[in-house]
């Protein structure tokens, strides 16, 4: 591995893991191509080349991390919606079973659990909707 | 399953494109390119006024791929002629329509700037004096 390749590979650690896995090799190759095109440049040109590579890495890594965080927010919202729906369904099913069985024999703990499941489920669904709403 | 873009799809929701995205799409109009080819083409076409770094370029390519404006090319040059780490990209039909829509949008802006004489030798020559 050449020095240029090694330096470009080290800079990859600034990017999010998924982006690094997908485009890391291509980015290293591109930096190597750029450095090769520079040829036998003076120390000043080589320094300004590496400065621009580092600055671009920091800028691009910031953008990619931000977009990864935004994606994660959406997936958290999906989990909230899923768990919320499950809780609401469980509460509704609990009530239905009692009504169909015409027992209406839910004890106080069962009633409290059903109400808690229903309200927390509804709360999670509302929260997930808020998280996915465009700002 | 993800719905593929069709020829009828409206390109306007994707406008305005970022400057980098528009440059990348323009570079891919004539031929397929790999990352370094794109970088070189953009630098040469703009006489060095626009340069895109490696990370920024691949971030931009990632977003263009997600929006299906470009696609990765599977048929590549022979391995002995090229480095296998290089990835080649091609403009899709939808990407060409989005680029054309962006060019038309910019054309309208330039026409308006010309009408307001901003592109004259001395822009602002005919401005009325502002009240004190």
Tab-separated table of C-alpha atoms in Angstrom:
chain	number	residue	atom	x	y	z
A	1	UNK	CA	0.000	0.000	0.000
A	2	UNK	CA	1.464	3.359	-1.039
A	3	UNK	CA	1.691	6.367	1.279
A	4	UNK	CA	-1.071	8.170	-0.615
A	5	UNK	CA	-3.349	5.128	-0.359
A	6	UNK	CA	-2.611	4.784	3.355
A	7	UNK	CA	-3.353	8.462	4.044
A	8	UNK	CA	-6.593	8.348	2.024
A	9	UNK	CA	-7.653	5.172	3.860
A	10	UNK	CA	-7.028	6.827	7.249
A	11	UNK	CA	-9.216	9.787	6.223
A	12	UNK	CA	-12.081	7.373	5.508
A	13	UNK	CA	-12.609	6.921	9.253
A	14	UNK	CA	-14.381	10.314	9.324
A	15	UNK	CA	-17.275	9.008	7.198
A	16	UNK	CA	-20.264	7.034	8.517
A	17	UNK	CA	-19.766	3.258	8.356
A	18	UNK	CA	-22.360	2.592	5.631
A	19	UNK	CA	-20.984	5.315	3.366
A	20	UNK	CA	-17.413	4.083	3.951
A	21	UNK	CA	-18.394	0.511	3.076
A	22	UNK	CA	-20.160	1.591	-0.121
A	23	UNK	CA	-17.804	4.254	-1.470
A	24	UNK	CA	-14.575	3.947	0.572
A	25	UNK	CA	-12.577	2.037	-2.060
A	26	UNK	CA	-13.733	4.368	-4.856
A	27	UNK	CA	-12.807	7.471	-2.802
A	28	UNK	CA	-9.312	6.087	-2.076
A	29	UNK	CA	-8.879	5.290	-5.780
A	30	UNK	CA	-9.997	8.820	-6.716
A	31	UNK	CA	-7.561	10.487	-4.294
A	32	UNK	CA	-4.751	8.276	-5.689
A	33	UNK	CA	-5.707	9.298	-9.260
A	34	UNK	CA	-5.668	12.975	-8.259
A	35	UNK	CA	-2.280	12.642	-6.572
A	36	UNK	CA	-0.859	10.786	-9.617
A	37	UNK	CA	-2.085	13.573	-11.908
A	38	UNK	CA	-0.250	16.082	-9.728
A	39	UNK	CA	3.014	14.311	-10.674
A	40	UNK	CA	6.272	15.708	-9.378
A	41	UNK	CA	4.722	18.811	-7.902
A	42	UNK	CA	6.449	21.194	-5.515
A	43	UNK	CA	6.067	20.787	-1.754
A	44	UNK	CA	3.696	23.762	-1.733
A	45	UNK	CA	1.382	22.143	-4.326
A	46	UNK	CA	1.471	18.818	-2.539
A	47	UNK	CA	0.604	20.512	0.751
A	48	UNK	CA	-2.284	22.455	-0.779
A	49	UNK	CA	-3.529	19.221	-2.412
A	50	UNK	CA	-3.649	17.417	0.946
A	51	UNK	CA	-5.215	20.434	2.621
A	52	UNK	CA	-8.018	20.399	0.051
A	53	UNK	CA	-8.465	16.620	0.479
A	54	UNK	CA	-8.712	16.949	4.274
A	55	UNK	CA	-11.119	19.897	4.085
A	56	UNK	CA	-13.311	18.106	1.553
A	57	UNK	CA	-13.301	14.973	3.727
A	58	UNK	CA	-14.418	16.935	6.800
A	59	UNK	CA	-17.138	18.774	4.879
A	60	UNK	CA	-18.455	15.658	3.118
A	61	UNK	CA	-18.285	13.575	6.319
A	62	UNK	CA	-20.366	16.193	8.150
A	63	UNK	CA	-23.016	16.104	5.393
A	64	UNK	CA	-23.104	12.282	5.395
A	65	UNK	CA	-23.347	12.039	9.203
A	66	UNK	CA	-26.200	14.548	9.180
A	67	UNK	CA	-28.082	12.610	6.525
A	68	UNK	CA	-27.463	9.314	8.398
A	69	UNK	CA	-28.889	10.868	11.594
A	70	UNK	CA	-31.978	12.052	9.692
A	71	UNK	CA	-32.478	8.528	8.314
A	72	UNK	CA	-32.143	7.040	11.802
A	73	UNK	CA	-34.819	9.431	13.099
A	74	UNK	CA	-37.250	8.068	10.527
A	75	UNK	CA	-36.464	4.473	11.438
A	76	UNK	CA	-36.959	5.225	15.170
A	77	UNK	CA	-40.331	6.683	14.230
A	78	UNK	CA	-41.192	3.470	12.401
A	79	UNK	CA	-40.324	1.415	15.507
A	80	UNK	CA	-42.481	3.722	17.653
A	81	UNK	CA	-45.385	3.332	15.233
A	82	UNK	CA	-44.978	-0.454	15.166
A	83	UNK	CA	-44.856	-0.883	18.969
A	84	UNK	CA	-47.679	1.641	19.417
A	85	UNK	CA	-49.920	-0.195	16.958
A	86	UNK	CA	-49.173	-3.517	18.703
A	87	UNK	CA	-50.117	-2.065	22.107
A	88	UNK	CA	-53.352	-0.532	20.798
A	89	UNK	CA	-54.269	-3.816	19.043
A	90	UNK	CA	-53.554	-5.767	22.231
A	91	UNK	CA	-55.806	-3.411	24.245
A	92	UNK	CA	-58.621	-3.624	21.661
A	93	UNK	CA	-58.281	-7.425	21.456
A	94	UNK	CA	-58.428	-7.690	25.250
A	95	UNK	CA	-61.673	-5.690	25.375
A	96	UNK	CA	-63.182	-7.612	22.426
A	97	UNK	CA	-62.417	-10.988	23.944
A	98	UNK	CA	-64.232	-9.984	27.110
A	99	UNK	CA	-67.230	-8.561	25.189
A	100	UNK	CA	-67.495	-11.595	22.859
A	101	UNK	CA	-67.168	-13.992	25.751
A	102	UNK	CA	-69.874	-11.909	27.500
A	103	UNK	CA	-67.995	-12.346	30.687
A	104	UNK	CA	-67.070	-8.738	31.373
A	105	UNK	CA	-65.065	-10.161	34.168
A	106	UNK	CA	-61.925	-8.074	33.693
A	107	UNK	CA	-60.400	-7.487	37.034
A	108	UNK	CA	-59.118	-4.048	38.003
A	109	UNK	CA	-55.464	-4.920	37.129
A	110	UNK	CA	-56.552	-6.157	33.676
A	111	UNK	CA	-58.591	-2.999	33.050
A	112	UNK	CA	-55.667	-0.818	34.124
A	113	UNK	CA	-53.253	-2.778	31.904
A	114	UNK	CA	-55.602	-2.463	28.928
A	115	UNK	CA	-55.995	1.292	29.423
A	116	UNK	CA	-52.228	1.700	29.904
A	117	UNK	CA	-51.470	-0.321	26.742
A	118	UNK	CA	-54.033	1.627	24.722
A	119	UNK	CA	-52.892	5.079	25.832
A	120	UNK	CA	-49.146	4.368	25.596
A	121	UNK	CA	-49.696	2.784	22.157
A	122	UNK	CA	-51.638	5.822	20.971
A	123	UNK	CA	-48.935	8.086	22.439
A	124	UNK	CA	-46.193	6.229	20.544
A	125	UNK	CA	-48.137	6.511	17.278
A	126	UNK	CA	-48.569	10.278	17.783
A	127	UNK	CA	-44.869	10.596	18.613
A	128	UNK	CA	-43.844	8.669	15.482
A	129	UNK	CA	-46.058	10.937	13.337
A	130	UNK	CA	-44.433	14.022	14.863
A	131	UNK	CA	-40.953	12.601	14.162
A	132	UNK	CA	-41.696	11.921	10.479
A	133	UNK	CA	-43.445	15.255	9.854
A	134	UNK	CA	-41.267	17.420	7.559
A	135	UNK	CA	-39.743	20.421	9.317
B	1	UNK	CA	-41.116	-2.695	-3.233
B	2	UNK	CA	-39.609	0.550	-4.500
B	3	UNK	CA	-41.474	2.084	-7.429
B	4	UNK	CA	-39.307	2.779	-10.471
B	5	UNK	CA	-39.418	6.195	-12.060
B	6	UNK	CA	-41.386	6.330	-15.275
B	7	UNK	CA	-41.210	8.583	-18.314
B	8	UNK	CA	-44.350	10.370	-17.130
B	9	UNK	CA	-42.863	11.352	-13.777
B	10	UNK	CA	-42.680	15.093	-13.184
B	11	UNK	CA	-39.086	16.335	-12.706
B	12	UNK	CA	-40.083	19.659	-11.083
B	13	UNK	CA	-40.242	18.420	-7.437
B	14	UNK	CA	-36.494	17.720	-7.684
B	15	UNK	CA	-35.680	21.299	-8.708
B	16	UNK	CA	-33.631	23.333	-8.064
B	17	UNK	CA	-30.661	20.971	-8.269
B	18	UNK	CA	-27.504	21.748	-6.326
B	19	UNK	CA	-24.717	23.211	-8.449
B	20	UNK	CA	-22.637	20.052	-8.029
B	21	UNK	CA	-25.507	17.755	-8.991
B	22	UNK	CA	-26.175	19.789	-12.130
B	23	UNK	CA	-22.498	19.684	-13.115
B	24	UNK	CA	-22.401	15.908	-12.611
B	25	UNK	CA	-25.533	15.382	-14.716
B	26	UNK	CA	-24.136	17.622	-17.461
B	27	UNK	CA	-20.864	15.689	-17.485
B	28	UNK	CA	-22.793	12.432	-17.942
B	29	UNK	CA	-24.884	13.694	-20.875
B	30	UNK	CA	-22.226	12.822	-23.484
B	31	UNK	CA	-20.754	9.621	-22.069
B	32	UNK	CA	-20.424	7.359	-19.041
B	33	UNK	CA	-17.751	8.369	-16.536
B	34	UNK	CA	-16.010	7.085	-13.443
B	35	UNK	CA	-15.383	9.371	-10.456
B	36	UNK	CA	-12.039	10.757	-11.627
B	37	UNK	CA	-13.373	11.219	-15.181
B	38	UNK	CA	-16.282	13.245	-13.797
B	39	UNK	CA	-13.968	15.382	-11.704
B	40	UNK	CA	-11.679	16.092	-14.683
B	41	UNK	CA	-14.548	16.835	-17.076
B	42	UNK	CA	-16.152	19.315	-14.626
B	43	UNK	CA	-12.823	21.054	-13.978
B	44	UNK	CA	-12.027	21.341	-17.700
B	45	UNK	CA	-15.514	22.480	-18.717
B	46	UNK	CA	-15.557	25.229	-16.080
B	47	UNK	CA	-11.894	26.206	-16.673
B	48	UNK	CA	-11.046	25.201	-13.113
B	49	UNK	CA	-13.598	27.481	-11.431
B	50	UNK	CA	-15.573	24.484	-10.133
B	51	UNK	CA	-13.679	21.663	-8.433
B	52	UNK	CA	-15.396	18.887	-6.526
B	53	UNK	CA	-13.485	16.843	-3.960
B	54	UNK	CA	-13.649	13.048	-3.733
B	55	UNK	CA	-15.949	12.875	-0.685
B	56	UNK	CA	-18.306	15.548	-1.968
B	57	UNK	CA	-18.452	13.895	-5.377
B	58	UNK	CA	-19.366	10.449	-4.010
B	59	UNK	CA	-21.917	11.988	-1.620
B	60	UNK	CA	-23.506	13.714	-4.604
B	61	UNK	CA	-23.405	10.485	-6.669
B	62	UNK	CA	-25.068	8.622	-3.782
B	63	UNK	CA	-27.979	11.088	-3.757
B	64	UNK	CA	-28.306	11.063	-7.562
B	65	UNK	CA	-28.382	7.245	-7.510
B	66	UNK	CA	-31.065	7.273	-4.802
B	67	UNK	CA	-33.186	9.673	-6.870
B	68	UNK	CA	-32.600	7.432	-9.930
B	69	UNK	CA	-31.143	10.294	-11.960
B	70	UNK	CA	-28.056	8.188	-12.677
B	71	UNK	CA	-27.266	4.470	-12.570
B	72	UNK	CA	-24.144	2.420	-12.098
B	73	UNK	CA	-22.891	0.809	-15.294
B	74	UNK	CA	-22.381	-2.930	-15.145
B	75	UNK	CA	-20.430	-3.360	-18.419
B	76	UNK	CA	-16.920	-2.138	-17.722
B	77	UNK	CA	-13.666	-1.917	-19.666
B	78	UNK	CA	-11.408	-4.999	-19.604
B	79	UNK	CA	-9.721	-5.426	-16.166
B	80	UNK	CA	-6.233	-5.016	-17.686
B	81	UNK	CA	-7.264	-1.600	-19.060
B	82	UNK	CA	-8.826	-0.268	-15.911
B	83	UNK	CA	-8.739	-0.443	-12.114
B	84	UNK	CA	-11.562	-2.627	-10.807
B	85	UNK	CA	-12.178	-0.258	-7.876
B	86	UNK	CA	-13.423	2.370	-10.336
B	87	UNK	CA	-17.193	2.653	-10.645
B	88	UNK	CA	-18.814	3.942	-13.811
B	89	UNK	CA	-22.020	5.978	-13.913
B	90	UNK	CA	-24.594	6.697	-16.614
B	91	UNK	CA	-27.380	9.261	-16.927
B	92	UNK	CA	-30.889	7.738	-16.854
B	93	UNK	CA	-33.719	8.970	-19.093
B	94	UNK	CA	-35.346	10.541	-16.023
B	95	UNK	CA	-32.017	12.163	-15.082
B	96	UNK	CA	-31.766	13.705	-18.562
B	97	UNK	CA	-35.276	15.155	-18.192
B	98	UNK	CA	-34.447	16.586	-14.749
B	99	UNK	CA	-31.213	18.139	-16.106
B	100	UNK	CA	-33.145	19.634	-19.038
B	101	UNK	CA	-35.790	21.043	-16.673
B	102	UNK	CA	-33.045	22.597	-14.512
B	103	UNK	CA	-31.383	24.098	-17.626
B	104	UNK	CA	-34.736	25.609	-18.675
B	105	UNK	CA	-35.229	27.017	-15.168
B	106	UNK	CA	-31.788	28.652	-15.289
B	107	UNK	CA	-32.474	29.929	-18.823
B	108	UNK	CA	-35.590	31.746	-17.595
B	109	UNK	CA	-33.541	33.332	-14.790
B	110	UNK	CA	-30.779	34.444	-17.192
B	111	UNK	CA	-33.364	35.832	-19.633
B	112	UNK	CA	-34.865	37.857	-16.794
B	113	UNK	CA	-31.413	39.089	-15.717
B	114	UNK	CA	-30.734	40.119	-19.321
B	115	UNK	CA	-34.058	41.941	-19.528
B	116	UNK	CA	-33.103	43.837	-16.363
B	117	UNK	CA	-29.743	44.627	-18.058
B	118	UNK	CA	-27.727	42.907	-15.340
B	119	UNK	CA	-25.527	41.337	-18.015
B	120	UNK	CA	-24.620	44.662	-19.648
B	121	UNK	CA	-21.106	46.066	-19.549
B	122	UNK	CA	-22.031	48.393	-16.700
B	123	UNK	CA	-24.830	46.753	-14.747
B	124	UNK	CA	-26.991	49.196	-12.817
B	125	UNK	CA	-26.138	52.132	-15.109
B	126	UNK	CA	-29.784	52.995	-15.663
B	127	UNK	CA	-30.767	52.764	-11.997
B	128	UNK	CA	-32.956	55.547	-10.712
B	129	UNK	CA	-31.350	57.456	-7.827
B	130	UNK	CA	-32.670	56.283	-4.488
B	131	UNK	CA	-34.440	58.849	-2.353
B	132	UNK	CA	-32.222	60.070	0.477
